[in-house]
Short mmCIF file of C-alpha atoms and ligand atoms in Angstrom, two decimals:
data_model
loop_
_atom_site.label_atom_id
_atom_site.label_comp_id
_atom_site.label_asym_id
_atom_site.label_seq_id
_atom_site.Cartn_x
_atom_site.Cartn_y
_atom_site.Cartn_z
CA MET A 1 0.00 0.00 0.00
CA THR A 2 1.50 3.32 -1.11
CA ILE A 3 0.62 6.49 0.72
CA TYR A 4 1.41 10.19 0.33
CA LEU A 5 2.96 12.08 3.22
CA ASN A 6 4.27 15.66 3.08
CA GLY A 7 5.43 15.68 -0.51
CA ALA A 8 6.55 12.06 -0.91
CA PHE A 9 4.96 8.77 -1.98
CA MET A 10 6.06 5.79 0.11
CA PRO A 11 5.03 2.38 1.42
CA ILE A 12 2.76 2.84 4.45
CA GLU A 13 5.29 0.99 6.63
CA GLU A 14 7.79 3.80 6.05
CA ALA A 15 5.45 6.66 6.93
CA ARG A 16 6.34 8.52 10.14
CA VAL A 17 4.65 11.43 11.92
CA SER A 18 5.98 13.25 14.99
CA VAL A 19 4.33 12.65 18.37
CA LEU A 20 4.13 16.45 18.59
CA ASP A 21 1.89 16.62 15.53
CA ARG A 22 -1.13 18.74 16.46
CA GLY A 23 -3.36 16.10 14.90
CA PHE A 24 -2.04 13.57 17.41
CA ILE A 25 -2.01 15.99 20.37
CA PHE A 26 -5.21 18.01 19.80
CA GLY A 27 -7.10 16.40 16.92
CA ASP A 28 -6.30 19.73 15.23
CA GLY A 29 -7.01 18.89 11.60
CA VAL A 30 -9.60 18.00 8.98
CA TYR A 31 -10.14 15.13 6.56
CA GLU A 32 -12.01 13.98 3.47
CA VAL A 33 -13.13 10.61 2.14
CA ILE A 34 -13.41 10.37 -1.67
CA PRO A 35 -14.71 7.22 -3.39
CA VAL A 36 -12.91 6.08 -6.55
CA TYR A 37 -14.77 4.02 -9.16
CA SER A 38 -12.84 2.35 -11.99
CA ARG A 39 -9.81 4.46 -10.95
CA ARG A 40 -11.71 7.77 -11.22
CA ALA A 41 -12.23 9.89 -8.13
CA PHE A 42 -15.95 10.67 -7.86
CA ARG A 43 -16.78 14.39 -7.65
CA MET A 44 -13.24 15.42 -6.81
CA PRO A 45 -14.05 19.17 -7.19
CA GLU A 46 -17.01 18.85 -4.78
CA HIS A 47 -14.89 16.94 -2.24
CA LEU A 48 -12.09 19.52 -2.55
CA LYS A 49 -14.65 22.29 -2.06
CA ARG A 50 -15.88 20.61 1.13
CA LEU A 51 -12.24 20.22 2.21
CA GLN A 52 -11.72 23.96 1.65
CA HIS A 53 -14.82 24.66 3.78
CA SER A 54 -13.38 22.48 6.57
CA LEU A 55 -9.95 24.16 6.32
CA ASP A 56 -11.58 27.61 6.39
CA GLY A 57 -13.59 26.47 9.42
CA ILE A 58 -10.38 25.76 11.37
CA LYS A 59 -8.40 28.69 9.86
CA LEU A 60 -5.81 26.44 8.22
CA PRO A 61 -4.52 27.59 4.81
CA ASN A 62 -4.98 24.99 2.07
CA PRO A 63 -1.54 23.50 1.38
CA HIS A 64 -2.46 22.78 -2.27
CA ASN A 65 -4.50 24.26 -5.07
CA GLU A 66 -7.04 22.11 -6.92
CA SER A 67 -4.64 20.96 -9.66
CA GLU A 68 -1.94 20.03 -7.13
CA TRP A 69 -4.51 18.00 -5.18
CA ALA A 70 -5.65 16.32 -8.39
CA GLY A 71 -2.01 15.42 -9.15
CA ILE A 72 -1.47 13.86 -5.71
CA LEU A 73 -4.79 12.01 -5.66
CA ASN A 74 -4.48 10.65 -9.20
CA GLU A 75 -0.95 9.45 -8.45
CA ILE A 76 -2.15 7.65 -5.30
CA ILE A 77 -4.94 6.02 -7.31
CA LYS A 78 -2.36 4.86 -9.87
CA LEU A 79 0.07 3.54 -7.23
CA ASN A 80 -2.57 1.34 -5.55
CA THR A 81 -4.06 -1.78 -7.09
CA PRO A 82 -7.86 -1.81 -6.53
CA GLU A 83 -10.06 -0.50 -9.34
CA ASP A 84 -12.46 0.85 -6.72
CA GLN A 85 -10.81 2.65 -3.82
CA TYR A 86 -11.58 5.22 -1.23
CA LEU A 87 -9.11 8.01 -0.65
CA TYR A 88 -8.59 9.32 2.86
CA LEU A 89 -7.09 12.86 2.98
CA HIS A 90 -5.87 14.13 6.32
CA ILE A 91 -4.41 17.58 7.01
CA THR A 92 -3.25 18.78 10.41
CA ARG A 93 -1.84 22.08 11.67
CA GLY A 94 1.61 20.46 11.79
CA VAL A 95 4.26 19.79 14.40
CA ALA A 96 4.85 22.30 17.20
CA LYS A 97 5.55 22.61 20.94
CA ARG A 98 2.35 21.73 22.81
CA ASP A 99 0.25 24.87 23.19
CA HIS A 100 -3.45 25.13 22.42
CA ALA A 101 -3.12 28.36 20.41
CA PHE A 102 -1.87 28.15 16.83
CA PRO A 103 1.93 28.03 16.45
CA VAL A 104 3.61 31.40 15.80
CA PRO A 105 5.08 31.59 13.25
CA PRO A 106 2.91 28.95 11.53
CA VAL A 107 4.53 25.57 10.84
CA PRO A 108 4.03 23.47 7.69
CA PRO A 109 0.84 21.39 7.86
CA THR A 110 1.01 17.60 7.86
CA VAL A 111 -0.58 16.26 4.67
CA PHE A 112 -1.42 12.58 4.45
CA VAL A 113 -3.32 10.63 1.78
CA LEU A 114 -4.21 6.95 2.06
CA SER A 115 -6.01 4.63 -0.35
CA ASN A 116 -8.14 1.71 0.82
CA PRO A 117 -10.22 -0.76 -1.19
CA LEU A 118 -13.77 0.60 -1.49
CA PRO A 119 -16.13 -1.77 0.32
CA VAL A 120 -19.25 -3.00 -1.49
CA PRO A 121 -22.35 -3.21 0.72
CA PRO A 122 -22.99 -6.97 1.10
CA ALA A 123 -26.03 -8.36 -0.75
CA GLU A 124 -27.63 -9.61 2.48
CA LEU A 125 -27.60 -6.05 3.90
CA LEU A 126 -29.39 -4.81 0.79
CA GLN A 127 -31.98 -7.57 1.26
CA SER A 128 -32.54 -7.20 4.98
CA GLY A 129 -31.64 -3.57 5.64
CA ILE A 130 -29.73 -2.55 8.75
CA ALA A 131 -30.56 -2.01 12.41
CA CYS A 132 -29.94 1.38 14.05
CA ILE A 133 -30.33 2.99 17.43
CA THR A 134 -31.21 6.60 18.16
CA VAL A 135 -28.91 8.54 20.46
CA ALA A 136 -28.65 12.12 21.65
CA ASP A 137 -26.43 14.17 19.33
CA ASN A 138 -23.93 15.48 21.89
CA ARG A 139 -21.40 16.82 19.37
CA TRP A 140 -20.30 20.44 18.96
CA LEU A 141 -22.05 23.07 16.85
CA ARG A 142 -19.71 22.85 13.82
CA CYS A 143 -20.58 19.40 12.47
CA ASP A 144 -20.26 20.88 8.96
CA ILE A 145 -16.47 20.77 9.49
CA LYS A 146 -15.07 17.32 8.66
CA SER A 147 -12.85 17.39 11.75
CA ILE A 148 -10.41 14.58 12.56
CA ALA A 149 -11.47 15.07 16.21
CA LEU A 150 -14.04 12.27 15.95
CA LEU A 151 -14.28 11.11 19.56
CA PRO A 152 -18.01 11.91 19.83
CA ASN A 153 -18.69 10.07 16.54
CA VAL A 154 -16.51 7.16 17.71
CA LEU A 155 -18.45 6.85 20.98
CA LEU A 156 -21.82 7.19 19.24
CA ARG A 157 -20.94 4.51 16.64
CA GLN A 158 -19.59 2.26 19.40
CA ALA A 159 -22.90 2.60 21.29
CA ALA A 160 -24.61 1.32 18.12
CA VAL A 161 -22.18 -1.59 17.77
CA GLU A 162 -22.67 -2.55 21.42
CA ALA A 163 -26.43 -2.61 20.77
CA GLY A 164 -25.82 -4.97 17.83
CA CYS A 165 -26.57 -2.18 15.34
CA ALA A 166 -24.87 -0.79 12.25
CA GLU A 167 -25.28 2.93 12.93
CA ALA A 168 -26.41 5.49 15.49
CA ILE A 169 -29.02 8.00 14.34
CA LEU A 170 -28.44 11.32 16.05
CA ILE A 171 -31.24 13.39 17.58
CA ARG A 172 -30.39 16.95 18.57
CA ASP A 173 -31.96 18.60 21.65
CA ASP A 174 -34.40 15.70 22.05
CA ALA A 175 -36.20 17.34 19.12
CA PHE A 176 -34.91 16.75 15.59
CA LEU A 177 -32.81 14.54 13.32
CA THR A 178 -29.32 15.62 12.32
CA GLU A 179 -27.48 12.64 10.72
CA GLY A 180 -25.78 9.35 11.53
CA ALA A 181 -22.49 8.95 13.41
CA ALA A 182 -20.73 8.63 10.00
CA SER A 183 -23.58 8.95 7.49
CA ASN A 184 -26.57 11.05 6.43
CA ILE A 185 -30.12 9.95 7.15
CA PHE A 186 -33.31 10.36 5.09
CA VAL A 187 -36.90 9.84 6.23
CA VAL A 188 -39.72 8.64 3.97
CA LYS A 189 -43.34 9.46 4.77
CA ASN A 190 -46.35 8.98 2.47
CA GLY A 191 -44.14 8.53 -0.59
CA LYS A 192 -42.08 11.66 0.08
CA LEU A 193 -38.34 11.67 0.70
CA LEU A 194 -37.41 14.05 3.54
CA ALA A 195 -33.85 15.28 4.16
CA PRO A 196 -32.50 17.44 6.97
CA PRO A 197 -31.09 20.82 5.86
CA LYS A 198 -27.35 21.24 5.29
CA ASP A 199 -26.49 23.51 8.19
CA ASN A 200 -23.87 23.66 10.93
CA LEU A 201 -25.34 20.58 12.63
CA MET A 202 -24.52 18.02 9.94
CA LEU A 203 -21.84 17.11 7.45
CA PRO A 204 -23.00 18.01 3.94
CA GLY A 205 -22.70 14.57 2.37
CA ILE A 206 -21.72 14.15 -1.25
CA THR A 207 -23.85 10.98 -1.40
CA TYR A 208 -26.73 12.97 0.17
CA ASP A 209 -26.45 15.33 -2.82
CA VAL A 210 -26.52 12.41 -5.27
CA ILE A 211 -29.69 10.99 -3.66
CA LEU A 212 -31.49 14.35 -3.83
CA GLU A 213 -30.37 14.81 -7.45
CA LEU A 214 -31.65 11.32 -8.34
CA ALA A 215 -34.96 12.10 -6.63
CA ALA A 216 -35.28 15.37 -8.57
CA ALA A 217 -34.33 13.79 -11.91
CA ASN A 218 -36.78 10.90 -11.47
CA GLY A 219 -39.87 12.72 -10.25
CA ILE A 220 -39.60 11.43 -6.67
CA PRO A 221 -41.31 13.87 -4.28
CA HIS A 222 -38.75 15.24 -1.85
CA GLU A 223 -38.30 18.05 0.61
CA VAL A 224 -35.34 19.44 2.57
CA ARG A 225 -36.38 20.64 6.02
CA ARG A 226 -36.04 20.03 9.75
CA ILE A 227 -37.33 16.56 10.64
CA SER A 228 -38.71 16.05 14.14
CA ASN A 229 -37.83 12.98 16.19
CA ALA A 230 -41.52 12.06 16.08
CA GLU A 231 -41.22 11.90 12.28
CA VAL A 232 -38.18 9.65 12.59
CA PHE A 233 -40.09 7.25 14.85
CA GLY A 234 -43.19 7.45 12.65
CA ALA A 235 -41.33 6.99 9.35
CA ASP A 236 -42.53 4.60 6.65
CA GLU A 237 -38.88 4.12 5.67
CA LEU A 238 -35.47 5.34 6.81
CA LEU A 239 -32.42 5.48 4.52
CA LEU A 240 -28.73 5.88 5.27
CA THR A 241 -26.12 7.25 2.83
CA SER A 242 -22.35 7.65 2.75
CA SER A 243 -19.50 7.33 0.26
CA THR A 244 -18.53 3.95 1.69
CA ARG A 245 -22.03 2.52 2.33
CA GLU A 246 -23.83 3.98 -0.71
CA VAL A 247 -27.56 3.84 0.18
CA LEU A 248 -28.97 1.37 2.70
CA ALA A 249 -32.43 0.80 4.14
CA ILE A 250 -32.78 1.05 7.92
CA THR A 251 -35.33 -1.59 8.82
CA THR A 252 -35.03 -1.71 12.61
CA LEU A 253 -34.87 1.31 14.92
CA ASP A 254 -34.31 0.91 18.65
CA GLY A 255 -35.31 -2.74 18.31
CA LYS A 256 -38.63 -1.97 16.56
CA PRO A 257 -39.42 -2.47 12.87
CA VAL A 258 -39.38 0.59 10.59
CA GLY A 259 -42.58 0.38 8.51
CA ASN A 260 -43.10 -3.32 7.89
CA GLY A 261 -39.51 -4.09 8.88
CA LYS A 262 -38.35 -4.67 5.28
CA PRO A 263 -36.66 -2.34 2.77
CA GLY A 264 -39.54 -0.30 1.35
CA PRO A 265 -40.62 1.09 -2.03
CA MET A 266 -38.44 4.26 -1.81
CA PHE A 267 -35.35 2.14 -1.25
CA ALA A 268 -36.49 -0.17 -4.07
CA LYS A 269 -36.57 2.89 -6.36
CA LEU A 270 -33.43 4.70 -5.19
CA HIS A 271 -31.04 1.77 -4.88
CA PRO A 272 -31.22 0.76 -8.57
CA LEU A 273 -31.06 4.44 -9.58
CA TYR A 274 -27.89 4.75 -7.53
CA GLN A 275 -26.42 1.61 -9.12
CA THR A 276 -27.22 2.89 -12.62
CA PHE A 277 -25.71 6.26 -11.72
CA LYS A 278 -22.59 4.47 -10.48
CA ARG A 279 -22.28 2.49 -13.70
CA GLU A 280 -23.11 5.28 -16.13
CA VAL A 281 -21.72 8.37 -14.42
CA MET A 282 -19.24 7.50 -11.64
CA ARG A 283 -17.38 4.92 -13.73
CA LYS A 284 -17.25 7.02 -16.91
N1 PDD B 1 -18.04 9.76 6.61
N2 PDD B 1 -22.01 12.55 8.07
C1 PDD B 1 -20.89 12.18 8.72
C2 PDD B 1 -20.74 12.54 10.16
C3 PDD B 1 -19.89 11.44 8.05
O1 PDD B 1 -18.78 11.08 8.71
C4 PDD B 1 -20.10 11.09 6.69
C5 PDD B 1 -19.10 10.29 5.90
C6 PDD B 1 -21.28 11.49 6.05
C7 PDD B 1 -21.58 11.17 4.59
O2 PDD B 1 -20.80 11.96 3.71
P1 PDD B 1 -20.43 11.43 2.25
O3 PDD B 1 -21.69 11.06 1.58
O4 PDD B 1 -19.75 12.58 1.60
O5 PDD B 1 -19.52 10.22 2.44
C8 PDD B 1 -22.21 12.24 6.77
C9 PDD B 1 -16.94 9.09 5.94
C10 PDD B 1 -17.37 8.06 4.96
C11 PDD B 1 -15.97 8.59 7.00
O6 PDD B 1 -15.81 9.31 7.98
O7 PDD B 1 -15.35 7.53 6.80
#
C-alpha cells in the first residue's frame, strides 16, 4: 500500500509522523473521504470544495490548489491496485511545541493521503436492511467541518455496535434529526423523501447530494427541512447514505421495525437508480 505524506509517496510501513503533531495531540485537523470508481475519483471538485470549507472552518490555509490536489490524488490512485478505492485525505496544523493556540510563526501542515479498497455493501444487507439505534447528538455546533477530532462520533458509533446495530441516528436537543455517526439519514413518509437541511449541525454529504439529485431527476417527491424525532419514529422508511455505504435501508430502529420491517418502495426505487448512476456516471 502506497501512501502520500508531506510531498513524498512511500510504502505505508515507512510513513512517520511526529508525536508532537497537532493532529495527534489536539485532533487539530480535517479530513475527506473520496470514493474512486474504476480508478476515477468521484466528484473530486465537490470533495475539494468541502475540504476547503473544513480548512476555512479551522483557519488552516490549504496547502495545495485544486490541480496540485488532483495530481497527488491521481498518483495515489495509480500507485494502488484496486479498481475501486476510497481516498482518505488528512491535514493537520503540523508539528509544534504543545500549546493550544496556533503556532507562531505557523509551521508546515502535515498532509497525508491513504487509499483503501472501497467496500461494497454486502447483498444480504441490501436484502434485509440494517438495524440502528437513536442517540442524543452530543457533538459540537460545527458538524459541517469534517474534523479529525471524531471522539463523539466514535463513541456514538460504538454505542450502536454494542447494541448490535450498524449505525447510530443522532437526535439533537431531544427534538430533531441531524445525521448518523458517520452517514446522512433520510426519512420517507407517504411517498415523500425528507432530508435534513445542510447547516452547521450536519456534514454536507456528497452521497446525500446524489440521492437528492436522483430524486429530482426521477420525479420522486422530496423536501429538505427540519425533521422532528416524532417523524423519525413514525417513518414509513429510513435510509442511510455515505461514500462507503452507498444507500442502505434502515429496517429496525431501537429494536422496533421501521414500517413493515423490510426495505420499502423508496429504497427499491433509489437503490437501482444509484447503481445505474454508479455504472453510467461515476465509472465514466
Ligand atoms: N463519513 N455525516 C458524517 C458525520 C460522516 O462522517 C459522513 C461520511 C457522512 C456522509 O458523507 P459522504 O456522503 O460525503 O460520504 C455524513 C466518511 C465516509 C468517513 O468518515 O469515513
